[in-house]
Amino acid sequence: MTGGLAQVVDWLICPTCRRRTGAEEGLELTERTLRCRHGHSLDVARQGHVTMIPARPGINADTTEMVAARQRVLDSGIFDPVDAVMARQLASSQRILEAGAGTGHHLGKVLDAVGSAHGLASDVSVAAVRRAARAHPRMAAVVADTWRGLPLRSGSVDAVMCVFAPRNRQEFHRVLSAGGLLVVVTPLSTHLAELREATGMIGIQPDKRHQMMEGLVESFTPFAHQTVSNVVTLDPRLAADAVGMGPSAHHATHVDLSEPIGVTVAVEVTTFRRRGGD
């Protein structure tokens, strides 16, 4: 179960060395362990992933139930047009990180389209990473916190994907190679609007894109932007899953739909290029 990790082990660094000294100490993969030359070791779980944070994820990490709901929604194909846009943008990338990857579904779709690429899915949710570790033969998965620092060497990847996930500008810039690509997917105000009205889901900030751009332009140059919008019909169970897969699942959102509902899927895909040299 270490096949995916073996393909990306050269990208990884010891989180203990980095936390204590800031050193980017490499790791060696044995049968069931990642180990640095200072003797720090990380166990490879039987599902094939590695936990690379020192403490258990916080209360906002996706639960097993949320992850299962998200997988059912993703398997329905409603985000396939978004994945197709990302795959076109990353057609020349060979080493791809998805930060906040959840189950690794989006990264897996991109890897399907970019046949020679390898990928690493990182997420703070153990439940999500367990699935991501088995999502694609050219994908590895680690439990990591984007805000605490990604366990990757500087300049180790050609592209970073960030789909509805936290963005750490400094870390994305650090792990990307010179001229590397950052693809960010953000929801439009109309995204799942019908469900929000029917169930009381958490709203979307109207200035979300402005905040995203403001937070990234210091280190990245935007060069491509595409809106993906269409209306899909969700049956009651899938509609409940669409509510239960996101942050609203942490709140007392009421879902009681007896009929299929037409729902708008509306997002923006913005591609940036890393500024600066090595």
XYZ file of N, CA and C in Angstrom:
834
model
N 0.814 -1.225 0.000
C 0.000 0.000 0.000
C 0.845 1.271 0.000
N 2.146 1.162 -0.325
C 3.000 2.357 -0.321
C 3.346 2.812 -1.734
N 2.696 2.247 -2.740
C 3.024 2.575 -4.120
C 2.918 4.049 -4.428
N 1.798 4.682 -4.006
C 1.633 6.108 -4.259
C 2.687 6.933 -3.568
N 2.991 6.592 -2.329
C 4.012 7.331 -1.574
C 5.383 7.203 -2.221
N 5.702 6.023 -2.734
C 7.005 5.821 -3.363
C 7.200 6.776 -4.539
N 6.121 7.153 -5.213
C 6.215 8.026 -6.373
C 6.452 9.486 -6.005
N 6.152 9.855 -4.755
C 6.275 11.264 -4.358
C 7.202 11.471 -3.164
N 7.868 10.413 -2.708
C 8.660 10.540 -1.476
C 9.737 11.611 -1.606
N 10.260 11.821 -2.813
C 11.282 12.849 -3.009
C 10.727 14.263 -2.828
N 9.409 14.417 -2.842
C 8.811 15.731 -2.627
C 8.735 16.076 -1.134
N 8.729 15.056 -0.281
C 8.357 15.215 1.121
C 9.542 15.583 2.011
N 9.237 16.260 3.116
C 10.238 16.575 4.130
C 9.732 16.141 5.494
N 10.677 15.977 6.414
C 10.324 15.559 7.770
C 9.620 16.707 8.495
N 8.386 16.509 8.942
C 7.676 17.594 9.626
C 8.276 17.925 10.984
N 8.902 16.948 11.635
C 9.510 17.206 12.947
C 10.728 18.103 12.802
N 11.601 17.813 11.855
C 12.775 18.659 11.614
C 12.353 20.066 11.221
N 11.339 20.148 10.380
C 10.917 21.490 9.950
C 10.334 22.279 11.112
N 9.553 21.608 11.937
C 8.918 22.288 13.060
C 9.954 22.759 14.083
N 10.996 21.961 14.286
C 11.979 22.277 15.329
C 13.086 23.208 14.847
N 13.546 23.028 13.619
C 14.708 23.786 13.153
C 14.490 24.524 11.844
N 13.397 24.240 11.177
C 13.161 24.844 9.870
C 13.853 24.117 8.736
N 14.545 23.015 9.036
C 15.291 22.278 8.013
C 14.357 21.463 7.125
N 14.671 21.417 5.839
C 13.901 20.600 4.902
C 14.600 19.252 4.743
N 14.484 18.446 5.766
C 15.151 17.152 5.802
C 14.337 16.128 5.031
N 14.975 15.455 4.081
C 14.278 14.475 3.261
C 13.882 13.230 4.033
N 13.052 12.415 3.417
C 12.542 11.203 4.046
C 12.831 10.000 3.157
N 13.049 8.865 3.790
C 13.250 7.601 3.087
C 12.084 6.685 3.418
N 11.558 6.035 2.397
C 10.412 5.156 2.568
C 10.868 3.707 2.667
N 10.549 3.080 3.786
C 10.726 1.638 3.912
C 9.363 0.987 3.702
N 9.208 -0.252 4.099
C 7.960 -0.962 3.813
C 6.746 -0.274 4.419
N 6.830 0.150 5.655
C 5.677 0.771 6.316
C 6.050 2.025 7.101
N 7.188 2.665 6.751
C 7.658 3.809 7.534
C 8.337 4.839 6.644
N 8.108 6.114 6.962
C 8.898 7.216 6.419
C 9.858 7.650 7.522
N 11.152 7.761 7.190
C 12.136 8.068 8.225
C 13.170 9.058 7.691
N 13.560 10.039 8.530
C 14.622 10.969 8.159
C 15.933 10.518 8.795
N 17.043 11.150 8.413
C 18.355 10.699 8.884
C 18.576 10.976 10.362
N 17.709 11.801 10.952
C 17.818 12.071 12.385
C 17.005 11.092 13.224
N 16.376 10.136 12.580
C 15.650 9.094 13.298
C 14.184 9.370 13.521
N 13.683 10.494 13.068
C 12.246 10.746 13.174
C 11.522 9.846 12.181
N 10.453 9.225 12.629
C 9.754 8.283 11.762
C 8.252 8.530 11.781
N 7.624 8.166 10.668
C 6.186 8.314 10.480
C 5.654 6.995 9.941
N 4.640 6.472 10.584
C 4.075 5.197 10.159
C 3.150 5.379 8.961
N 3.245 4.444 8.029
C 2.329 4.409 6.897
C 1.110 3.584 7.307
N -0.056 4.189 7.249
C -1.285 3.483 7.616
C -1.574 2.369 6.616
N -2.387 1.421 7.027
C -2.674 0.284 6.143
C -3.391 0.721 4.869
N -4.075 1.887 4.917
C -4.727 2.400 3.705
C -3.720 3.064 2.765
N -2.479 3.313 3.254
C -1.440 3.867 2.393
C -1.102 5.320 2.636
N -1.784 5.989 3.570
C -1.511 7.403 3.832
C -0.601 7.561 5.049
N -0.111 8.793 5.249
C 0.747 9.108 6.383
C 0.225 10.368 7.056
N 0.173 10.356 8.384
C -0.212 11.544 9.141
C 1.043 12.355 9.448
N 1.070 13.629 9.008
C 2.270 14.447 9.111
C 2.034 15.712 9.927
N 1.066 15.655 10.845
C 0.849 16.736 11.796
C 0.983 16.164 13.200
N 1.436 16.982 14.170
C 1.737 16.455 15.500
C 0.527 16.206 16.379
N -0.616 16.781 16.032
C -1.801 16.659 16.879
C -2.990 16.246 16.029
N -4.031 15.792 16.681
C -5.238 15.410 15.970
C -5.878 16.641 15.335
N -6.542 16.468 14.171
C -7.198 17.597 13.519
C -8.217 18.268 14.425
N -8.474 19.541 14.181
C -9.422 20.297 14.980
C -10.859 19.935 14.672
N -11.751 20.610 15.336
C -13.171 20.275 15.223
C -13.729 20.585 13.844
N -13.050 21.401 13.053
C -13.559 21.747 11.728
C -13.138 20.769 10.645
N -12.342 19.765 11.002
C -11.970 18.754 10.014
C -13.204 17.966 9.599
N -13.246 17.564 8.333
C -14.399 16.812 7.837
C -14.523 15.471 8.558
N -15.729 15.139 8.939
C -16.010 13.874 9.605
C -16.195 12.759 8.572
N -16.268 11.528 9.056
C -16.505 10.385 8.171
C -17.812 10.551 7.409
N -18.840 11.038 8.094
C -20.146 11.235 7.449
C -20.071 12.312 6.369
N -19.361 13.406 6.653
C -19.221 14.476 5.665
C -18.463 13.987 4.439
N -17.421 13.210 4.677
C -16.618 12.691 3.573
C -17.444 11.757 2.691
N -18.236 10.893 3.309
C -19.077 9.981 2.538
C -20.100 10.754 1.709
N -20.685 11.794 2.297
C -21.653 12.624 1.570
C -20.981 13.308 0.384
N -19.780 13.849 0.605
C -19.071 14.528 -0.479
C -18.748 13.556 -1.605
N -18.333 12.351 -1.263
C -17.989 11.398 -2.305
C -19.197 11.056 -3.152
N -20.368 10.920 -2.524
C -21.571 10.616 -3.308
C -21.907 11.769 -4.250
N -21.755 13.000 -3.776
C -22.027 14.162 -4.634
C -21.025 14.217 -5.784
N -19.747 14.028 -5.489
C -18.731 14.073 -6.535
C -18.932 12.947 -7.548
N -19.300 11.773 -7.064
C -19.520 10.636 -7.964
C -20.703 10.868 -8.898
N -21.598 11.783 -8.539
C -22.752 12.076 -9.397
C -22.340 12.815 -10.662
N -21.132 13.394 -10.672
C -20.618 14.059 -11.867
C -20.931 15.536 -11.988
N -21.542 16.144 -10.982
C -21.954 17.539 -11.147
C -20.763 18.498 -11.225
N -19.591 18.048 -10.759
C -18.414 18.911 -10.841
C -17.467 18.493 -11.967
N -17.873 17.564 -12.807
C -17.003 17.127 -13.903
C -16.590 18.280 -14.825
N -17.478 19.226 -15.159
C -17.037 20.343 -16.010
C -15.938 21.190 -15.358
N -15.981 21.310 -14.037
C -14.932 22.061 -13.324
C -13.610 21.303 -13.412
N -13.659 19.994 -13.213
C -12.445 19.185 -13.308
C -11.842 19.253 -14.707
N -12.693 19.312 -15.720
C -12.198 19.394 -17.097
C -11.439 20.689 -17.339
N -11.935 21.789 -16.771
C -11.233 23.073 -16.914
C -9.870 22.997 -16.236
N -9.812 22.456 -15.031
C -8.535 22.349 -14.331
C -7.561 21.459 -15.089
N -8.055 20.373 -15.654
C -7.182 19.469 -16.407
C -6.575 20.168 -17.613
N -7.348 21.007 -18.277
C -6.800 21.740 -19.425
C -5.717 22.714 -18.978
N -5.925 23.370 -17.847
C -4.941 24.330 -17.366
C -3.649 23.633 -16.947
N -3.749 22.389 -16.484
C -2.589 21.691 -15.936
C -2.065 20.606 -16.873
N -2.383 20.721 -18.146
C -2.024 19.678 -19.108
C -0.521 19.441 -19.204
N 0.288 20.447 -18.864
C 1.745 20.306 -18.975
C 2.411 20.051 -17.627
N 1.648 19.947 -16.572
C 2.208 19.766 -15.229
C 2.435 18.281 -14.952
N 3.556 17.984 -14.295
C 3.904 16.598 -14.003
C 3.822 16.261 -12.516
N 4.011 17.257 -11.656
C 3.991 17.040 -10.209
C 2.934 17.966 -9.625
N 1.816 17.395 -9.200
C 0.656 18.209 -8.817
C 0.279 17.937 -7.368
N 0.179 19.000 -6.599
C -0.326 18.939 -5.227
C -1.742 19.490 -5.201
N -2.665 18.774 -4.537
C -3.954 19.377 -4.209
C -3.997 19.595 -2.711
N -4.044 20.861 -2.306
C -4.090 21.228 -0.891
C -5.545 21.327 -0.460
N -5.887 20.695 0.664
C -7.282 20.618 1.063
C -8.053 19.741 0.105
N -7.473 18.593 -0.231
C -7.971 17.762 -1.333
C -9.201 16.943 -0.987
N -9.538 16.834 0.287
C -10.651 15.972 0.639
C -10.371 14.537 0.216
N -11.288 13.944 -0.526
C -11.151 12.549 -0.955
C -10.208 12.367 -2.132
N -9.652 13.457 -2.667
C -8.762 13.366 -3.815
C -9.480 13.230 -5.140
N -10.793 13.427 -5.145
C -11.584 13.231 -6.366
C -11.116 14.153 -7.491
N -10.979 15.440 -7.210
C -10.611 16.399 -8.263
C -9.208 16.112 -8.799
N -8.276 15.842 -7.907
C -6.922 15.514 -8.339
C -6.921 14.246 -9.179
N -7.703 13.260 -8.785
C -7.786 12.029 -9.556
C -8.284 12.272 -10.970
N -9.279 13.138 -11.117
C -9.794 13.473 -12.446
C -8.728 14.148 -13.300
N -7.953 15.041 -12.683
C -6.881 15.713 -13.422
C -5.806 14.708 -13.819
N -5.454 13.795 -12.920
C -4.452 12.786 -13.247
C -4.930 11.864 -14.368
N -6.220 11.578 -14.404
C -6.767 10.785 -15.506
C -6.512 11.489 -16.843
N -6.653 12.805 -16.843
C -6.512 13.576 -18.086
C -5.051 13.839 -18.438
N -4.202 13.950 -17.419
C -2.780 14.228 -17.642
C -2.030 12.926 -17.335
N -1.959 12.064 -18.308
C -1.587 10.672 -18.082
C -0.208 10.410 -17.533
N 0.718 11.367 -17.651
C 2.072 11.131 -17.158
C 2.340 11.801 -15.817
N 1.361 12.486 -15.268
C 1.557 13.250 -14.038
C 1.391 12.371 -12.799
N 1.980 12.831 -11.695
C 1.787 12.229 -10.378
C 1.234 13.290 -9.441
N 0.524 12.842 -8.412
C -0.136 13.796 -7.535
C -0.015 13.449 -6.071
N -0.151 14.476 -5.254
C -0.192 14.325 -3.805
C -1.407 15.072 -3.287
N -2.247 14.376 -2.533
C -3.419 14.980 -1.906
C -3.112 15.221 -0.434
N -3.317 16.440 0.029
C -3.143 16.730 1.455
C -4.445 17.277 2.007
N -4.763 16.873 3.226
C -5.971 17.362 3.880
C -5.815 17.157 5.378
N -6.510 17.971 6.157
C -6.435 17.854 7.610
C -7.357 16.762 8.142
N -8.269 16.278 7.305
C -9.222 15.257 7.716
C -8.661 13.861 7.468
N -8.509 13.088 8.526
C -8.037 11.707 8.385
C -9.029 10.890 7.565
N -10.306 11.099 7.806
C -11.331 10.354 7.078
C -11.238 10.594 5.577
N -10.974 11.834 5.189
C -10.849 12.160 3.770
C -9.579 11.564 3.178
N -8.481 11.676 3.904
C -7.198 11.206 3.381
C -7.189 9.691 3.210
N -7.893 8.977 4.072
C -7.997 7.528 3.900
C -8.543 7.184 2.514
N -9.537 7.942 2.082
C -10.107 7.704 0.757
C -9.150 8.170 -0.334
N -8.522 9.323 -0.125
C -7.620 9.870 -1.138
C -6.457 8.922 -1.419
N -5.996 8.206 -0.389
C -4.859 7.296 -0.561
C -5.170 6.176 -1.553
N -6.460 5.903 -1.759
C -6.860 4.823 -2.665
C -7.582 5.352 -3.904
N -7.537 6.655 -4.108
C -8.345 7.254 -5.166
C -7.750 7.095 -6.556
N -6.423 6.952 -6.657
C -5.793 6.898 -7.976
C -4.418 6.256 -7.841
N -4.019 5.419 -8.790
C -2.717 4.745 -8.674
C -1.521 5.681 -8.741
N -1.696 6.871 -9.284
C -0.588 7.835 -9.337
C -0.755 8.961 -8.322
N -1.495 8.690 -7.259
C -1.732 9.678 -6.208
C -1.328 9.128 -4.850
N -0.626 9.939 -4.071
C -0.361 9.647 -2.666
C -1.166 10.613 -1.820
N -1.271 10.328 -0.526
C -2.086 11.178 0.338
C -1.456 11.295 1.719
N -1.489 12.510 2.269
C -0.956 12.756 3.610
C -1.938 13.618 4.393
N -1.963 13.400 5.702
C -2.705 14.287 6.593
C -1.781 15.451 6.925
N -2.170 16.640 6.525
C -1.356 17.832 6.741
C -2.268 19.039 6.852
N -1.770 20.066 7.512
C -2.531 21.292 7.731
C -1.905 22.401 6.896
N -2.652 22.901 5.913
C -2.127 23.938 5.026
C -1.642 25.148 5.805
N -2.312 25.483 6.900
C -1.932 26.662 7.682
C -0.668 26.435 8.497
N -0.450 25.210 8.974
C 0.745 24.924 9.790
C 1.992 24.732 8.946
N 1.819 24.501 7.669
C 2.959 24.286 6.786
C 2.869 22.941 6.097
N 3.088 22.948 4.800
C 2.992 21.730 4.011
C 4.297 20.941 4.105
N 4.231 19.620 4.251
C 5.437 18.813 4.433
C 6.131 18.491 3.106
N 6.388 19.527 2.306
C 6.999 19.366 0.987
C 8.260 20.217 0.880
N 9.193 19.744 0.074
C 10.382 20.519 -0.228
C 10.007 21.796 -0.980
N 10.802 22.831 -0.820
C 10.613 24.049 -1.601
C 10.838 23.730 -3.079
N 9.947 24.222 -3.926
C 10.077 24.016 -5.365
C 9.849 22.597 -5.829
N 9.137 21.801 -5.048
C 9.017 20.375 -5.369
C 7.896 20.040 -6.329
N 6.939 20.949 -6.565
C 5.810 20.632 -7.439
C 5.667 21.675 -8.536
N 5.053 21.257 -9.639
C 4.823 22.141 -10.781
C 3.493 22.871 -10.682
N 2.576 22.317 -9.883
C 1.234 22.905 -9.817
C 0.607 22.613 -8.464
N -0.212 23.551 -8.019
C -1.014 23.390 -6.812
C -2.471 23.621 -7.185
N -3.333 22.702 -6.786
C -4.770 22.859 -6.932
C -5.373 23.186 -5.572
N -6.356 24.079 -5.564
C -7.022 24.453 -4.320
C -8.503 24.657 -4.639
N -9.315 23.673 -4.283
C -10.734 23.680 -4.632
C -11.566 23.867 -3.364
N -12.160 25.039 -3.215
C -12.978 25.335 -2.030
C -12.197 25.079 -0.742
N -10.919 25.339 -0.728
C -10.080 24.969 0.410
C -9.266 26.176 0.885
N -8.707 26.100 2.108
C -7.886 27.203 2.623
C -6.669 27.446 1.733
N -6.292 28.723 1.618
C -5.166 29.113 0.772
C -4.072 29.744 1.632
N -2.895 29.176 1.575
C -1.743 29.714 2.287
C -0.765 30.210 1.231
N -0.818 31.503 0.947
C -0.033 32.076 -0.150
C 1.448 31.774 -0.012
N 1.997 31.952 1.179
C 3.430 31.753 1.363
C 3.827 30.298 1.108
N 3.025 29.368 1.619
C 3.351 27.962 1.432
C 3.183 27.521 -0.022
N 2.145 27.998 -0.687
C 1.966 27.650 -2.090
C 3.151 28.163 -2.914
N 3.566 29.386 -2.632
C 4.707 29.967 -3.356
C 5.974 29.164 -3.072
N 6.160 28.744 -1.832
C 7.377 28.015 -1.459
C 7.477 26.659 -2.149
N 6.379 25.887 -2.163
C 6.463 24.521 -2.685
C 6.426 24.468 -4.207
N 6.002 25.547 -4.860
C 5.945 25.564 -6.315
C 7.320 25.857 -6.912
N 7.609 25.229 -8.035
C 8.819 25.534 -8.781
C 8.654 26.876 -9.484
N 9.760 27.414 -9.981
C 9.716 28.699 -10.689
C 8.749 28.605 -11.868
N 7.822 29.545 -11.933
C 6.837 29.543 -13.005
C 5.718 28.539 -12.827
N 5.665 27.896 -11.648
C 4.635 26.899 -11.393
C 3.235 27.507 -11.356
N 2.230 26.647 -11.489
C 0.842 27.094 -11.603
C 0.058 26.836 -10.326
N -0.819 27.764 -10.018
C -1.768 27.632 -8.918
C -3.171 27.775 -9.498
N -4.004 26.746 -9.328
C -5.378 26.785 -9.813
C -6.309 26.815 -8.610
N -7.121 27.857 -8.539
C -8.015 28.065 -7.400
C -9.464 28.036 -7.885
N -10.282 27.242 -7.227
C -11.716 27.183 -7.537
C -12.478 27.801 -6.383
N -13.281 28.813 -6.687
C -14.077 29.497 -5.670
C -15.545 29.539 -6.116
N -16.479 29.502 -5.171
C -17.895 29.519 -5.532
C -18.382 30.933 -5.843
N -19.264 31.035 -6.816
C -19.978 32.277 -7.064
C -21.126 32.401 -6.069
N -21.683 33.586 -5.958
C -22.755 33.812 -4.983
C -23.991 32.969 -5.286
N -24.143 32.538 -6.544
C -25.308 31.725 -6.923
C -25.083 30.229 -6.718
N -23.882 29.849 -6.290
C -23.559 28.423 -6.137
C -24.449 27.783 -5.072
N -25.198 26.759 -5.467
C -26.123 26.036 -4.586
C -27.150 26.969 -3.938
N -27.471 28.050 -4.622
C -28.372 29.060 -4.040
C -29.730 28.477 -3.675
N -30.257 27.598 -4.502
C -31.575 27.018 -4.236
C -31.556 26.178 -2.954
N -30.457 25.462 -2.731
C -30.331 24.685 -1.501
C -30.176 25.600 -0.290
N -29.451 26.676 -0.470
C -29.271 27.611 0.650
C -30.616 28.191 1.079
N -31.430 28.516 0.097
C -32.744 29.082 0.418
C -33.646 28.042 1.072
N -33.566 26.794 0.628
C -34.465 25.755 1.126
C -34.049 25.198 2.478
N -32.748 25.272 2.802
C -32.262 24.572 3.999
C -31.572 25.456 5.023
N -31.279 26.702 4.671
C -30.570 27.554 5.623
C -29.081 27.289 5.691
N -28.508 26.760 4.606
C -27.061 26.542 4.551
C -26.312 27.861 4.751
N -25.069 27.731 5.174
C -24.206 28.902 5.335
C -24.078 29.620 4.005
N -24.166 30.947 4.030
C -24.090 31.741 2.813
C -22.672 31.901 2.295
N -22.564 32.461 1.095
C -21.270 32.726 0.467
C -21.027 34.226 0.479
N -19.840 34.621 0.922
C -19.512 36.044 0.943
C -19.531 36.595 -0.473
N -20.208 37.724 -0.703
C -20.312 38.266 -2.065
C -18.976 38.731 -2.628
N -18.003 39.046 -1.764
C -16.711 39.535 -2.228
C -15.633 38.462 -2.171
N -16.040 37.197 -2.288
C -15.102 36.085 -2.119
C -13.970 36.132 -3.138
N -14.296 36.408 -4.398
C -13.247 36.459 -5.412
C -12.277 37.609 -5.137
N -12.815 38.752 -4.744
C -11.950 39.901 -4.441
C -10.986 39.559 -3.308
N -11.487 38.908 -2.281
C -10.624 38.524 -1.169
C -9.566 37.533 -1.617
N -9.962 36.596 -2.474
C -9.010 35.607 -2.974
C -7.906 36.276 -3.774
N -8.276 37.164 -4.681
C -7.287 37.846 -5.515
C -6.359 38.710 -4.662
N -6.944 39.412 -3.721
C -6.159 40.295 -2.856
C -5.130 39.506 -2.055
N -5.492 38.292 -1.663
C -4.599 37.491 -0.855
C -3.482 36.813 -1.631
N -3.598 36.757 -2.977
C -2.631 35.998 -3.764
C -1.746 36.830 -4.689
N -2.217 38.006 -5.119
C -1.510 38.719 -6.189
C -0.112 39.191 -5.786
N 0.172 39.230 -4.507
C 1.516 39.626 -4.100
C 2.562 38.622 -4.567
N 2.181 37.351 -4.678
C 3.134 36.298 -5.036
C 2.803 35.582 -6.340
N 1.619 35.852 -6.907
C 1.177 35.126 -8.100
C 0.573 36.091 -9.112
N 0.747 35.767 -10.390
C 0.181 36.563 -11.472
C -0.979 35.802 -12.106
N -2.198 36.345 -12.047
C -3.330 35.658 -12.682
C -3.223 35.755 -14.197
N -3.505 34.664 -14.916
C -3.443 34.738 -16.376
C -4.593 34.010 -17.063
N -5.420 33.315 -16.306
C -6.578 32.655 -16.913
C -7.717 32.624 -15.909
N -8.928 32.812 -16.427
C -10.112 32.819 -15.563
C -11.289 32.284 -16.358
N -12.032 31.364 -15.754
C -13.196 30.811 -16.429
C -14.307 30.565 -15.425
N -15.521 30.944 -15.814
C -16.704 30.673 -15.012
C -17.369 29.400 -15.525
N -17.723 28.532 -14.602
C -18.444 27.307 -14.943
C -19.778 27.351 -14.209
N -20.873 27.364 -14.966
C -22.187 27.491 -14.339
C -23.215 26.655 -15.100
N -23.964 25.864 -14.379
C -25.065 25.113 -14.969
C -26.024 24.696 -13.866
N -27.210 24.283 -14.255
C -28.235 23.848 -13.302
C -28.368 22.339 -13.396
N -28.315 21.689 -12.231
C -28.438 20.229 -12.170
C -29.632 19.886 -11.289
N -30.172 18.719 -11.504
C -31.287 18.248 -10.681
C -30.778 17.224 -9.682
N -31.020 17.486 -8.416
C -30.601 16.588 -7.350
C -31.822 15.915 -6.733
N -31.750 14.592 -6.555
C -32.833 13.932 -5.836
C -32.694 14.274 -4.346
N -33.716 13.994 -3.539
C -33.673 14.419 -2.137
C -32.444 13.944 -1.376
N -32.011 12.705 -1.620
C -30.852 12.216 -0.869
C -29.592 12.955 -1.284
N -29.415 13.156 -2.605
C -28.210 13.839 -3.069
C -28.220 15.304 -2.630
N -29.403 15.898 -2.578
C -29.505 17.270 -2.077
C -29.081 17.339 -0.613
N -29.522 16.354 0.167
C -29.108 16.308 1.574
C -27.599 16.115 1.686
N -27.028 15.309 0.790
C -25.580 15.119 0.793
C -24.850 16.418 0.455
N -25.395 17.193 -0.482
C -24.758 18.448 -0.863
C -24.725 19.431 0.299
N -25.716 19.343 1.173
C -25.711 20.161 2.388
C -24.735 19.573 3.403
N -24.793 18.266 3.561
C -24.018 17.605 4.603
C -22.545 17.461 4.324
N -22.098 17.751 3.093
C -20.684 17.552 2.773
C -19.829 18.754 3.123
N -20.448 19.898 3.425
C -19.680 21.119 3.645
C -19.785 21.659 5.051
N -19.329 22.895 5.248
C -19.308 23.497 6.593
C -20.662 23.521 7.281
N -21.747 23.542 6.502
C -23.072 23.567 7.116
C -23.336 22.324 7.950
N -22.603 21.238 7.676
C -22.789 20.008 8.451
C -22.386 20.195 9.905
N -21.575 21.213 10.196
C -21.164 21.485 11.573
C -22.229 22.284 12.328
N -23.287 22.660 11.623
C -24.340 23.486 12.217
C -25.684 22.775 12.112
N -26.671 23.315 12.740
C -27.983 22.666 12.799
C -28.811 23.020 11.567
N -28.330 22.649 10.396
C -29.054 22.906 9.159
C -30.150 21.853 8.976
N -31.354 22.309 8.653
C -32.488 21.398 8.496
C -32.653 21.034 7.026
N -32.650 19.758 6.716
C -32.842 19.297 5.347
C -34.052 18.365 5.327
N -35.113 18.798 4.671
C -36.332 17.987 4.598
C -36.948 18.192 3.220
N -36.317 17.586 2.220
C -36.774 17.727 0.852
C -37.392 16.409 0.403
N -38.588 16.479 -0.147
C -39.277 15.260 -0.577
C -39.297 15.121 -2.089
N -38.934 16.174 -2.808
C -38.952 16.158 -4.268
C -37.576 16.561 -4.803
N -37.233 16.146 -6.033
C -35.993 16.611 -6.654
C -35.977 18.133 -6.725
N -34.793 18.689 -6.687
C -34.656 20.138 -6.704
C -33.602 20.547 -7.724
N -33.915 21.574 -8.519
C -32.942 22.122 -9.453
C -31.965 23.020 -8.704
N -30.684 22.780 -8.884
C -29.653 23.489 -8.121
C -28.601 24.050 -9.074
N -28.220 25.285 -8.850
C -27.179 25.921 -9.646
C -25.798 25.552 -9.110
N -24.949 25.062 -9.992
C -23.534 24.848 -9.678
C -22.770 25.942 -10.404
N -22.193 26.868 -9.665
C -21.575 28.046 -10.276
C -20.269 28.377 -9.567
N -19.165 28.215 -10.274
C -17.850 28.459 -9.676
C -16.971 29.225 -10.653
N -15.877 29.754 -10.123
C -14.850 30.392 -10.932
C -13.552 29.602 -10.793
N -12.900 29.368 -11.908
C -11.593 28.704 -11.918
C -10.564 29.737 -12.347
N -9.686 30.099 -11.429
C -8.670 31.113 -11.701
C -7.294 30.466 -11.646
N -6.505 30.689 -12.679
C -5.163 30.113 -12.752
C -4.125 31.217 -12.621
N -3.152 30.979 -11.757
C -2.083 31.932 -11.492
C -0.740 31.298 -11.844
N 0.250 32.152 -12.107
C 1.616 31.684 -12.272
C 2.465 32.246 -11.142
N 3.306 31.416 -10.600
C 4.175 31.819 -9.494
C 5.134 32.913 -9.941
N 5.222 33.953 -9.158
C 6.182 35.025 -9.420
C 7.527 34.697 -8.775
N 8.584 35.276 -9.323
C 9.905 35.130 -8.724
C 10.643 33.922 -9.244
N 11.941 33.886 -9.005
C 12.771 32.770 -9.427
C 12.765 31.663 -8.409
N 13.823 30.877 -8.422
C 13.933 29.758 -7.492
C 14.032 30.242 -6.062
